[in-house]
mmCIF file of C-alpha atoms and ligand atoms in Angstrom:
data_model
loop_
_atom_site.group_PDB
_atom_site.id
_atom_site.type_symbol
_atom_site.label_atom_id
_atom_site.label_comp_id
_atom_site.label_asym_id
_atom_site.label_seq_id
_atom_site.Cartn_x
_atom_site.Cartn_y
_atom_site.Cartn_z
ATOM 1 C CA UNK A 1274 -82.664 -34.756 -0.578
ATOM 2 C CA UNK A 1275 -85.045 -32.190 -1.505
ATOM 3 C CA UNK A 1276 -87.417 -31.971 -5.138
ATOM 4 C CA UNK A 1277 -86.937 -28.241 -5.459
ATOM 5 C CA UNK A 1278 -89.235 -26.338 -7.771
ATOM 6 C CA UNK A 1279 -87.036 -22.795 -8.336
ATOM 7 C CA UNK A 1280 -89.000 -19.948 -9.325
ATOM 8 C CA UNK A 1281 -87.494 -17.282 -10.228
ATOM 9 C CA UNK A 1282 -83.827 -17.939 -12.495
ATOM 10 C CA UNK A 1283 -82.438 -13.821 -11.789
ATOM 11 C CA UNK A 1284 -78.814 -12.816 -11.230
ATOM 12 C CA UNK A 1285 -79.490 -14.357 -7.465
ATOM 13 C CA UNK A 1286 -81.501 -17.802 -8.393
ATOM 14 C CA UNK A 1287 -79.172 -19.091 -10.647
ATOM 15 C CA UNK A 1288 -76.104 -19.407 -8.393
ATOM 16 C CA UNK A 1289 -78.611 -20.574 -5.550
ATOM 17 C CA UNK A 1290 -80.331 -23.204 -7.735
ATOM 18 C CA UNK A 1291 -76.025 -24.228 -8.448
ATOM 19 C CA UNK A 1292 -75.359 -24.666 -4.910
ATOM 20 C CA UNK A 1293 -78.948 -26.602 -4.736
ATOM 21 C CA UNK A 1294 -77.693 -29.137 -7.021
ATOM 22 C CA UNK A 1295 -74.336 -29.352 -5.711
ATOM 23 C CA UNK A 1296 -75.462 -30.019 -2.086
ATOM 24 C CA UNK A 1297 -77.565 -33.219 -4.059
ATOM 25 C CA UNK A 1298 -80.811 -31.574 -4.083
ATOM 26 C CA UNK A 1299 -82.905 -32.281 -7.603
ATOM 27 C CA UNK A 1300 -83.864 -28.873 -8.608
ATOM 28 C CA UNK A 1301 -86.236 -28.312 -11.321
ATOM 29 C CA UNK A 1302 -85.958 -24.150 -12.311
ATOM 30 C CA UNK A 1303 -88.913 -22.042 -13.406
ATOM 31 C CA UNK A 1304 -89.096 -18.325 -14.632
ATOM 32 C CA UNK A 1305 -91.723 -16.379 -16.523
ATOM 33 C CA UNK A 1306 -89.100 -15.415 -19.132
ATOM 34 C CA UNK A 1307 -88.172 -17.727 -21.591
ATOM 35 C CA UNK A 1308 -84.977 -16.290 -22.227
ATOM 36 C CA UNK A 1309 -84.009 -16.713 -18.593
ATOM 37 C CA UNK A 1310 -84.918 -20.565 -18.628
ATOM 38 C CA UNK A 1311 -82.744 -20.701 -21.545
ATOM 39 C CA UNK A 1312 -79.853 -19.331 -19.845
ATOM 40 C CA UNK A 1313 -80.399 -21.750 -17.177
ATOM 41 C CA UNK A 1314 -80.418 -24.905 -18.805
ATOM 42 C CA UNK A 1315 -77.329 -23.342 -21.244
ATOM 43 C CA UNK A 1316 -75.372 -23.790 -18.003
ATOM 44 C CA UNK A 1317 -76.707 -27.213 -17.298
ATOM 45 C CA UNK A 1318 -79.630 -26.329 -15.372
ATOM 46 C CA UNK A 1319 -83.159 -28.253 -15.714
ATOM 47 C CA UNK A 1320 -85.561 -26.214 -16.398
ATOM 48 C CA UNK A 1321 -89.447 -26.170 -16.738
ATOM 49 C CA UNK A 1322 -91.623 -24.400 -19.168
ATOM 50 C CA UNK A 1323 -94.455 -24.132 -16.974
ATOM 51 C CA UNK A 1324 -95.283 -23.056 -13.570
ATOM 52 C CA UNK A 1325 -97.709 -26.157 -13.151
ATOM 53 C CA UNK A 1326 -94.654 -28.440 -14.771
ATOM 54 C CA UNK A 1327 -92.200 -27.307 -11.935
ATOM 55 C CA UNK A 1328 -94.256 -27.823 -8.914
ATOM 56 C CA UNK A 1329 -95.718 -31.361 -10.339
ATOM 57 C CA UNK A 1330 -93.423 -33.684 -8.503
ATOM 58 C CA UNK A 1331 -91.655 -30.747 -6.579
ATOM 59 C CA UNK A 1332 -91.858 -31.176 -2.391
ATOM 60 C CA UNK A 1333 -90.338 -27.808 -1.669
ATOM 61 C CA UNK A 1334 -90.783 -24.675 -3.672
ATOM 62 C CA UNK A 1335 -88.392 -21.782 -2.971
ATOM 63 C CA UNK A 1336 -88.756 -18.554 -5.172
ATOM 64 C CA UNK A 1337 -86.503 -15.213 -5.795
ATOM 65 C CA UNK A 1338 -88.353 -12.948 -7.394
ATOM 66 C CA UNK A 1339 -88.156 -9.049 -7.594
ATOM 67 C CA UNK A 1340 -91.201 -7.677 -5.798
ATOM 68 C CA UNK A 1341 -94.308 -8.348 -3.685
ATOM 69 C CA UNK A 1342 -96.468 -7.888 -6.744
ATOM 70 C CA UNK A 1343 -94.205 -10.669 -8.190
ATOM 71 C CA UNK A 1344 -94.126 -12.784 -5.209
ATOM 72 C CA UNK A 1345 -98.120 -12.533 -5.038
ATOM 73 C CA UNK A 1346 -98.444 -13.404 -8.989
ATOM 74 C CA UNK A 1347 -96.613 -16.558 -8.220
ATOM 75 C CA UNK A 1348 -98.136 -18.126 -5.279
ATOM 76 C CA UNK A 1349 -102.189 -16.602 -5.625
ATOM 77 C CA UNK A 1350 -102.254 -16.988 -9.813
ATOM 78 C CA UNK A 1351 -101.036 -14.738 -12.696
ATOM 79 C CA UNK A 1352 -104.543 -14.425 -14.324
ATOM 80 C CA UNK A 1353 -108.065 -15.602 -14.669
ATOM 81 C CA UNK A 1354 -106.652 -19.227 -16.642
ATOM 82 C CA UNK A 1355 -103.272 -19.535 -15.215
ATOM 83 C CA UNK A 1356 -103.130 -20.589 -11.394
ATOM 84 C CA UNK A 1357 -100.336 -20.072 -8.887
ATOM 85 C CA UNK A 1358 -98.196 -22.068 -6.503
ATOM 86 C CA UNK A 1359 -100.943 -22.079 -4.358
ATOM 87 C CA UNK A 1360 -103.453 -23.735 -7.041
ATOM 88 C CA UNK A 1361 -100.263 -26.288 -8.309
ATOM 89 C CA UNK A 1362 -98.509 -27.041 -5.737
ATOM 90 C CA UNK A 1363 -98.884 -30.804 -4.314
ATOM 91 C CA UNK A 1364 -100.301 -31.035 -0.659
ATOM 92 C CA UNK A 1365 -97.697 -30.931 2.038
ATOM 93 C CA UNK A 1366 -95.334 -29.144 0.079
ATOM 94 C CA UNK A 1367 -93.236 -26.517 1.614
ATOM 95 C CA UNK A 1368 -93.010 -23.161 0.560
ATOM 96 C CA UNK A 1369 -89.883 -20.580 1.123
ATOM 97 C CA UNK A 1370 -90.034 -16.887 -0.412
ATOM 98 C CA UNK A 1371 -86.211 -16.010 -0.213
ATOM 99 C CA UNK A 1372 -87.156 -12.356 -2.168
ATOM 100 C CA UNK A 1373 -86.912 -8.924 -0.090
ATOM 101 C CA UNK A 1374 -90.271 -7.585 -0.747
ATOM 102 C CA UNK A 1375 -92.842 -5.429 1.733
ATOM 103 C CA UNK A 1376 -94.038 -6.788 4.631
ATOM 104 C CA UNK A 1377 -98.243 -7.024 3.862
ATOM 105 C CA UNK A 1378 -97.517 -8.871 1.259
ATOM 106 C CA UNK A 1379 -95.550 -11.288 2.903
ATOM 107 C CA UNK A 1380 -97.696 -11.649 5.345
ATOM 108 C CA UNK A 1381 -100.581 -11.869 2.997
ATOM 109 C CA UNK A 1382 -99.227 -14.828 0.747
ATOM 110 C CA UNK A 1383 -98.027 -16.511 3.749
ATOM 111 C CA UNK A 1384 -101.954 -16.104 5.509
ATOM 112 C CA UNK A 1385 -103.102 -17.447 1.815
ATOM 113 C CA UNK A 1386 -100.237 -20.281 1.917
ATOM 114 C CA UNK A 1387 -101.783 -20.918 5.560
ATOM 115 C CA UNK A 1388 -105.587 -21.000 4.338
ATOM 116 C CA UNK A 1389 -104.748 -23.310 1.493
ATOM 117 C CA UNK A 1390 -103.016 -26.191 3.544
ATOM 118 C CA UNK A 1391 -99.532 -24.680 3.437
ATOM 119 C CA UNK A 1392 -96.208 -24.082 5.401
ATOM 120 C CA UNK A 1393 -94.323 -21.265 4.137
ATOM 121 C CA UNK A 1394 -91.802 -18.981 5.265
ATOM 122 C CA UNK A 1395 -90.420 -15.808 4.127
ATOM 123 C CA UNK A 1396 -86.488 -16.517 4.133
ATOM 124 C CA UNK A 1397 -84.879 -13.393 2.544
ATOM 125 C CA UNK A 1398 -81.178 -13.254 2.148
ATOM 126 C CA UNK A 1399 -77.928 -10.633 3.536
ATOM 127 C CA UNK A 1400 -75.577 -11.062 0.395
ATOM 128 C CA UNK A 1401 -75.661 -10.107 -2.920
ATOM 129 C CA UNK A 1402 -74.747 -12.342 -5.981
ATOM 130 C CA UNK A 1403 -70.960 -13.305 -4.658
ATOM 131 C CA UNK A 1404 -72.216 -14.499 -1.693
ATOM 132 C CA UNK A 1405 -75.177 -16.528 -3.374
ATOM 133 C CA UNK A 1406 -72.349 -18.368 -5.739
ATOM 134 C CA UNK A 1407 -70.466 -18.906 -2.477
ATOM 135 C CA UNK A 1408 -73.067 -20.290 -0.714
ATOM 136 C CA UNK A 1409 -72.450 -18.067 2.011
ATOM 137 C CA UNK A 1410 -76.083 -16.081 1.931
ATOM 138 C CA UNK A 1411 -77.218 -15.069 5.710
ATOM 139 C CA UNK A 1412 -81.047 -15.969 5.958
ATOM 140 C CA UNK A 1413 -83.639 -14.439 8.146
ATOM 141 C CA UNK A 1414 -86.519 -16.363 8.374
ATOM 142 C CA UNK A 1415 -89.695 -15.178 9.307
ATOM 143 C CA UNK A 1416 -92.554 -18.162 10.306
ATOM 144 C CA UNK A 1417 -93.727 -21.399 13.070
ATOM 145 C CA UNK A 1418 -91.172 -23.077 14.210
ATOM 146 C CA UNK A 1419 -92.421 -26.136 12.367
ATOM 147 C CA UNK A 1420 -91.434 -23.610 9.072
ATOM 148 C CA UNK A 1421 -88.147 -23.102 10.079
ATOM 149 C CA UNK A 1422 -87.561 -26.653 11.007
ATOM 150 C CA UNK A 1423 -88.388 -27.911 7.584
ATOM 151 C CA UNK A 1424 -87.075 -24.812 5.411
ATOM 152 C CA UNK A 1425 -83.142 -25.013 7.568
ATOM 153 C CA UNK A 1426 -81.825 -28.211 5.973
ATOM 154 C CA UNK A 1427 -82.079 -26.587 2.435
ATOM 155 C CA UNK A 1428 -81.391 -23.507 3.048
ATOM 156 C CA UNK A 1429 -78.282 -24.778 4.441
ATOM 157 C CA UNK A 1430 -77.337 -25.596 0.931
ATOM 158 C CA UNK A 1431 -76.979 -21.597 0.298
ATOM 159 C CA UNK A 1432 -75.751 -20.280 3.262
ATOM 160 C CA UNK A 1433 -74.353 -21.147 6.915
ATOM 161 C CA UNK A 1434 -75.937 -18.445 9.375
ATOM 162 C CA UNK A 1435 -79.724 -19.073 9.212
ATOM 163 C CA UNK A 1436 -82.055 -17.317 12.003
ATOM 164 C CA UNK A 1437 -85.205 -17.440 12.713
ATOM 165 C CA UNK A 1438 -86.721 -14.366 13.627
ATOM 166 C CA UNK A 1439 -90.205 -14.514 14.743
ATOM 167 C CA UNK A 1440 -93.402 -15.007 13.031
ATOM 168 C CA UNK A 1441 -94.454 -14.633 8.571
ATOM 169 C CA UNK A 1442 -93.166 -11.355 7.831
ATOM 170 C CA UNK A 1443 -90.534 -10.724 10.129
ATOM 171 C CA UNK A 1444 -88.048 -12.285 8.416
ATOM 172 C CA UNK A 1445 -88.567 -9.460 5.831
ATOM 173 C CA UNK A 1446 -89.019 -6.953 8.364
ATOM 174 C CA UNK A 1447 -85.654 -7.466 9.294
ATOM 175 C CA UNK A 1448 -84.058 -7.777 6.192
ATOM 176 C CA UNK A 1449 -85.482 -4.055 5.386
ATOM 177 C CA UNK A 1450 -84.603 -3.048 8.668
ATOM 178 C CA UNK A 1451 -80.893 -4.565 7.983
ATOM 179 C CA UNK A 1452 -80.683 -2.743 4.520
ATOM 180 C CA UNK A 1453 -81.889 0.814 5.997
ATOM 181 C CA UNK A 1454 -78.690 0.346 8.453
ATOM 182 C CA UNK A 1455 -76.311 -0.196 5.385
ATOM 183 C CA UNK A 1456 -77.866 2.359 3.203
ATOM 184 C CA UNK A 1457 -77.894 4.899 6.345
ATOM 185 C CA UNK A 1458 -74.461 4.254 7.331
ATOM 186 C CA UNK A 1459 -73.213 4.551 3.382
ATOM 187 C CA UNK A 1460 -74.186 8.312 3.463
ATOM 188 C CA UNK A 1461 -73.169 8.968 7.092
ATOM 189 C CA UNK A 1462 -69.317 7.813 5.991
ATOM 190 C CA UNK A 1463 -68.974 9.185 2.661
ATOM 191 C CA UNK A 1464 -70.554 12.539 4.061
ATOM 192 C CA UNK A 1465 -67.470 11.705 6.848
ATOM 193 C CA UNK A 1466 -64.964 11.128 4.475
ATOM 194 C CA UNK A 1467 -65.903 14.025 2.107
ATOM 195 C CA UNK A 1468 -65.262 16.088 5.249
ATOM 196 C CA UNK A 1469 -61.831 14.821 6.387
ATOM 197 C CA UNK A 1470 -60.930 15.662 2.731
ATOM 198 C CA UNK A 1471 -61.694 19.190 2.685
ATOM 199 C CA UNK A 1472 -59.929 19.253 6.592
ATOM 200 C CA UNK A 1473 -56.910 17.758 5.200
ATOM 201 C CA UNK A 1474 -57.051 13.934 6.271
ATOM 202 C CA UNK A 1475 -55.916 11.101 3.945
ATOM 203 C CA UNK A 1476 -58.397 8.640 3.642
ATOM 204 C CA UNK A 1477 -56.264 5.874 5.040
ATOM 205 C CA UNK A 1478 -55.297 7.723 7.747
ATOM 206 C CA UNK A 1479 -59.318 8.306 8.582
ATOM 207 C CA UNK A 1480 -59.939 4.382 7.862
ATOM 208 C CA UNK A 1481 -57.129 3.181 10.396
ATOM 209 C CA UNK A 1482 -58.435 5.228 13.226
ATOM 210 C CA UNK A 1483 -61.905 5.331 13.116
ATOM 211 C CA UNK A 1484 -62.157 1.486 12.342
ATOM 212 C CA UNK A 1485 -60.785 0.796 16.055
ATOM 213 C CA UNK A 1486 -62.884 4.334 17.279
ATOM 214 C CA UNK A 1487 -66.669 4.951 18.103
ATOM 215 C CA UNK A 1488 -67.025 6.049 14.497
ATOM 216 C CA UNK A 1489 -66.782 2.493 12.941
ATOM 217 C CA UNK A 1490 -69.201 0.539 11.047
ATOM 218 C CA UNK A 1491 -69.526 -1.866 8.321
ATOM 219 C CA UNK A 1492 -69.543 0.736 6.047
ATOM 220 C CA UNK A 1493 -66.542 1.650 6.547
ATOM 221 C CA UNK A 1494 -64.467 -1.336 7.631
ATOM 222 C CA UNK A 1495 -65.826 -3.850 5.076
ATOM 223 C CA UNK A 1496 -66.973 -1.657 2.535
ATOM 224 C CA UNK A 1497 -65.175 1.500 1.979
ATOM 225 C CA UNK A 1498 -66.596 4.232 -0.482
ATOM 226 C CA UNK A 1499 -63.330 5.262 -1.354
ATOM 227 C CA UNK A 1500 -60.540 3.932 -3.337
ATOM 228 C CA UNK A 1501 -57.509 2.248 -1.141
ATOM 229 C CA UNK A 1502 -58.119 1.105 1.889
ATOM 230 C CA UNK A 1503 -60.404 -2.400 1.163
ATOM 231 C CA UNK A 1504 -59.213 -3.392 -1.801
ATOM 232 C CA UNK A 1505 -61.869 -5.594 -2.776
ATOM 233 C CA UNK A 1506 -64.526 -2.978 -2.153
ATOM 234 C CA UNK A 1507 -66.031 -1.484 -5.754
ATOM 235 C CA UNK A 1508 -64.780 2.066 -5.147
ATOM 236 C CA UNK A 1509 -61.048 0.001 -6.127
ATOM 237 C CA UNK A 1510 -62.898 -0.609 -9.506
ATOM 238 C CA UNK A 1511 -65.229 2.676 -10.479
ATOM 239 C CA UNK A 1512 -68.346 1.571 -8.115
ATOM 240 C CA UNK A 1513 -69.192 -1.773 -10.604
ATOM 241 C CA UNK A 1514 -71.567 -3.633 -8.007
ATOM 242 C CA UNK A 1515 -71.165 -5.417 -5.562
ATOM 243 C CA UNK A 1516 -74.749 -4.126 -4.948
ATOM 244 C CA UNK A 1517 -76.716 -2.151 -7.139
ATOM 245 C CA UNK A 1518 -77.591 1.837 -6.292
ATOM 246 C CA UNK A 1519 -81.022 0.749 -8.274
ATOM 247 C CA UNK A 1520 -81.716 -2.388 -5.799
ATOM 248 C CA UNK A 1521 -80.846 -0.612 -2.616
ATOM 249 C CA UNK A 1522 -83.092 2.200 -3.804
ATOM 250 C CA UNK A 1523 -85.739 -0.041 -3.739
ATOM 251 C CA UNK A 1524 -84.305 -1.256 0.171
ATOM 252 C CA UNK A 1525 -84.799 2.135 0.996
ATOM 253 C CA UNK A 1526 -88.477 2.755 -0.342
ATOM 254 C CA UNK A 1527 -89.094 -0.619 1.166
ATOM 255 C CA UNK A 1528 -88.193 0.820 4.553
ATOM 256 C CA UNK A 1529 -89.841 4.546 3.737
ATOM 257 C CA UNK A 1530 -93.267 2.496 3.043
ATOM 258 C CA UNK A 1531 -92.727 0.084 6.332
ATOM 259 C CA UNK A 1532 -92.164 3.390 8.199
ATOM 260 C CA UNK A 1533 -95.172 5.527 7.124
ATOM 261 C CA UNK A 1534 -97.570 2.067 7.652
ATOM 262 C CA UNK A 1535 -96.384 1.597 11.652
ATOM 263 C CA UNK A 1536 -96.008 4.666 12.234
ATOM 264 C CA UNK A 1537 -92.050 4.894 13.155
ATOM 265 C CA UNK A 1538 -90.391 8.020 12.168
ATOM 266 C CA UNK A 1539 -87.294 7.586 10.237
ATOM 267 C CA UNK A 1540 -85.991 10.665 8.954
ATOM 268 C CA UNK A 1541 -81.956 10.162 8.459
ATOM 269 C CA UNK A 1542 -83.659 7.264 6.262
ATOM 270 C CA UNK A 1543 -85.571 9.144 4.454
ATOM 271 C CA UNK A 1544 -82.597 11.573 3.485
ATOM 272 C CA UNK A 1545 -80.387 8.699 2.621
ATOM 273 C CA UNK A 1546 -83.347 7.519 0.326
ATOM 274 C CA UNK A 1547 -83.678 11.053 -1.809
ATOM 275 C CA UNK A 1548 -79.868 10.380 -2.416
ATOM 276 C CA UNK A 1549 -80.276 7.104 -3.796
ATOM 277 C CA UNK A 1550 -82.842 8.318 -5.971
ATOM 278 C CA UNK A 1551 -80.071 10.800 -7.182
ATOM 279 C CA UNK A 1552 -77.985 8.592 -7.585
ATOM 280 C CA UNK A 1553 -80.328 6.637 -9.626
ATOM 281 C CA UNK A 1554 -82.253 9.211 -11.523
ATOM 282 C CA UNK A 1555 -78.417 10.187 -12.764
ATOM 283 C CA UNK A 1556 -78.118 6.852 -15.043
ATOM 284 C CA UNK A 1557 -76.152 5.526 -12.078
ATOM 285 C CA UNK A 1558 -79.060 2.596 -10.953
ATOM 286 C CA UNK A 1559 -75.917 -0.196 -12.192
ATOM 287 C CA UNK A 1560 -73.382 1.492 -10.048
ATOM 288 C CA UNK A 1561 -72.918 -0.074 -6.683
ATOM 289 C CA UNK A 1562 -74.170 1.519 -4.121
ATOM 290 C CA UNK A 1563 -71.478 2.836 -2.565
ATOM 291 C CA UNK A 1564 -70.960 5.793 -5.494
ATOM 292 C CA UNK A 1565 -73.439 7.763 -3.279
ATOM 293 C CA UNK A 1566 -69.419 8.843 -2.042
ATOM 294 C CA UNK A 1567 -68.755 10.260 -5.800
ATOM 295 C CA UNK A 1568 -72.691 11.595 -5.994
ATOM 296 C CA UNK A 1569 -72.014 13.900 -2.612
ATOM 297 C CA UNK A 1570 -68.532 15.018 -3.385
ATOM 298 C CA UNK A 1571 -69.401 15.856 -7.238
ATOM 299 C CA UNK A 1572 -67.015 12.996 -8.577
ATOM 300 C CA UNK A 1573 -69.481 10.961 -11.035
ATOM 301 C CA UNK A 1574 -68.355 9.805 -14.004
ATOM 302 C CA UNK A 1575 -70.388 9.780 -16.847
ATOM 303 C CA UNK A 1576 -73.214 7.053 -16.822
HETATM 304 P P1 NAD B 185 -83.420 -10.556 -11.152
HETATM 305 O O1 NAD B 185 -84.248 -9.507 -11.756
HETATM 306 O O2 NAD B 185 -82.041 -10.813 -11.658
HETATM 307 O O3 NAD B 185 -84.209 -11.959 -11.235
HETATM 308 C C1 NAD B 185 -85.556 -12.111 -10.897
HETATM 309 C C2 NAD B 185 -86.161 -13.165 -11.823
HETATM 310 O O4 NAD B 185 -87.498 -13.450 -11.397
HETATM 311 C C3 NAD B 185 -86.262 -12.681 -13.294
HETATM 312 O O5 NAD B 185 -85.589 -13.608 -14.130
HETATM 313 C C4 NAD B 185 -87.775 -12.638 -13.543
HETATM 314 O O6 NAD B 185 -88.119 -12.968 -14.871
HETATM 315 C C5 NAD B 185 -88.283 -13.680 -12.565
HETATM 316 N N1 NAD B 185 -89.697 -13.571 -12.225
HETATM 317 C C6 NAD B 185 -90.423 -12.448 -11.951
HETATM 318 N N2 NAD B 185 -91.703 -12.769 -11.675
HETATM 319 C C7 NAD B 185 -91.787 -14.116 -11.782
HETATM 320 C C8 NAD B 185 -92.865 -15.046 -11.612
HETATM 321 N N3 NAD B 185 -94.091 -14.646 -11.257
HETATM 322 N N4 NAD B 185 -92.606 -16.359 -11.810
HETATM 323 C C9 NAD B 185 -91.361 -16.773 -12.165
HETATM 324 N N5 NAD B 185 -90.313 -15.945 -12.336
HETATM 325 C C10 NAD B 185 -90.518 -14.632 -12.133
HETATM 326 O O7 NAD B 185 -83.382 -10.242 -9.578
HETATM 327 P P2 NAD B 185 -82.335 -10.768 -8.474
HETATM 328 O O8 NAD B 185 -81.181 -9.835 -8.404
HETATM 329 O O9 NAD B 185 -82.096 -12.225 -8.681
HETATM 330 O O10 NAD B 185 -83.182 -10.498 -7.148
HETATM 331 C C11 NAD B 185 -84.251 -11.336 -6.761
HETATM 332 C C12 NAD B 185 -84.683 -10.959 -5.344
HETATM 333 O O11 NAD B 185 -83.561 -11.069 -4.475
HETATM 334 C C13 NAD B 185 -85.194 -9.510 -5.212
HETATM 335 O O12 NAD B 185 -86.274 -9.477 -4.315
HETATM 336 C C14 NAD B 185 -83.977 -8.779 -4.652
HETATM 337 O O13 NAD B 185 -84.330 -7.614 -3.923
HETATM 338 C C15 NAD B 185 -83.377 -9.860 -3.757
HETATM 339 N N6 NAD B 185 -81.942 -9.671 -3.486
HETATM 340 C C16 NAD B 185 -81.090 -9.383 -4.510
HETATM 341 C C17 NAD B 185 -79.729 -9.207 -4.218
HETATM 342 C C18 NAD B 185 -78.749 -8.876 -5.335
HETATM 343 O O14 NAD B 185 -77.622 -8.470 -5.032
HETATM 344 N N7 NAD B 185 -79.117 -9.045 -6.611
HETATM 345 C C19 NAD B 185 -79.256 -9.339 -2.914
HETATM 346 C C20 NAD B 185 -80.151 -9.687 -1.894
HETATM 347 C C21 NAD B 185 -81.505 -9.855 -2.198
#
């Protein structure tokens, strides 16, 4: 049983700190907003009121937080008085970053982690918040091997398919590179399906052949932009998420910056990223992701 200090009590920590707890880990939660912590311990949760309070008798820390600025605030300090996980934090304790943020700083809280006596490993997630209640996240971890050996058992807790993936950073190298694939292949089928439309093709018609064709993908099978033929995808119930447009916008830019800094060229990426934007800059930043299918054929409703 691990002492978990939780930082970071968002739409994804909360059901991750629940499955915590039920796999018998103690888990102490932390967030910067008050009203957060509150909503935590409403539901039963213990919570923290400092940063320094939750990593006191913690001996793993695992955080969710939005961005890298975020993820750096936490573990290098949040201001001249107020230290970080890297100032609090008890020696030997073992640090996990489970957020999808750019790759320098990854790697540059990890190197600080490293410098200050730490093992930490960037551990983003494949799954948005149904799979984090399930406890069926997919985890990519990026760090030694000693990392990954210590950071498996409790990730377990959240989610069975846990890979390492190379050394600090690549785990969220591959997580961007994963979401550019799914935010790619969103546009390439609803521009697909938009077409088949206008060339008289029913949708379920299109879904049943191309899903055993070359033309498949997740996209399509599991995912469908369109109303019918996956039920339980959100075009069934006007595009609520699943996956926000908003937070695979941010995927996308994720990818754009990774791109321009090596050097790769990425332009279909870059085209799917403008329509997110769209998409985004429309009021539509709540809508899953997949109402890129309603932004290219002209069928938004109203924000
Ligand atoms: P969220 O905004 O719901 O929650 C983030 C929480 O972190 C907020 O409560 C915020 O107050 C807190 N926070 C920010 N800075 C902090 C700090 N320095 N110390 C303590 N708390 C801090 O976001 P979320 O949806 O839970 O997403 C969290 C991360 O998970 C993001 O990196 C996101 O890209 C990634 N992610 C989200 C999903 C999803 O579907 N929501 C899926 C996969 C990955």
């Amino acid at each position: 049983m691990a002492r978990i200090a939780f930082i970071g009590l968002g739409n994804m920590g909360r059901p991750m700190c629940d499955n915590l707890t039920k796999a018998g880990h103690d888990v102490l939660g932390y967030d910067v907003v008050p009203e957060a912590r509150d909503a935590y311990a409403a539901a039963g949760g213990r919570v923290a009121s400092t940063l320094a309070e939750a990593l006191a008798d913690a001996d793993t820390v695992i955080s969710m937080i939005p961005t890298g600025k975020h993820v750096r605030a936490a573990y290098e300090g949040q201001g001249e008085d107020e230290g970080g996980v890297l100032t609090h934090a008890r020696p030997g304790t073992m640090l996990i970053d489970c957020s999808t943020i750019d790759v320098e700083s990854a790697r540059a809280v990890s190197k600080a982690a490293a410098e200050a006596g730490f093992v930490m490993v960037d551990a983003p997630v494949s799954g948005a918040v149904p799979a984090a209640q399930a406890g069926t996240l997919t985890f990519m971890v990026g760090g030694t091997a000693e990392g990954f050996e210590r950071a498996r058992p409790v990730l377990a807790a959240m989610g069975p398919k846990i890979f390492h993936v190379g050394a600090s950073g690549n785990g969220v190298a591959l997580k961007i590179c994963n979401n550019m694939m799914a935010g790619m292949s969103m546009v390439a089928i609803s521009e697909v399906l938009a077409l088949a439309e206008k060339l008289g093709l029913d949708h379920q018609t299109v879904y049943d052949v191309m899903t055993v064709s070359s033309g498949n993908c997740w996209a399509l099978q599991s995912y469908c932009p369109v109303p019918g033929p996956v039920p339980a995808s959100p075009a069934n119930r006007d595009y609520q998420p699943g996956f926000a447009a908003a937070m695979m916008l941010k995927d996308m830019r994720l990818s754009q910056a990774a791109a321009a800094t090596s050097g790769a060229a990425t332009p279909l990426a870059g085209s799917a990223a403008a329509l997110y934007q769209m998409l985004v800059e429309h009021g539509h930043g709540n809508k899953d992701f997949s109402a890129v299918f309603a932004l290219i054929t002209g069928r938004l409703t109203s924000a």
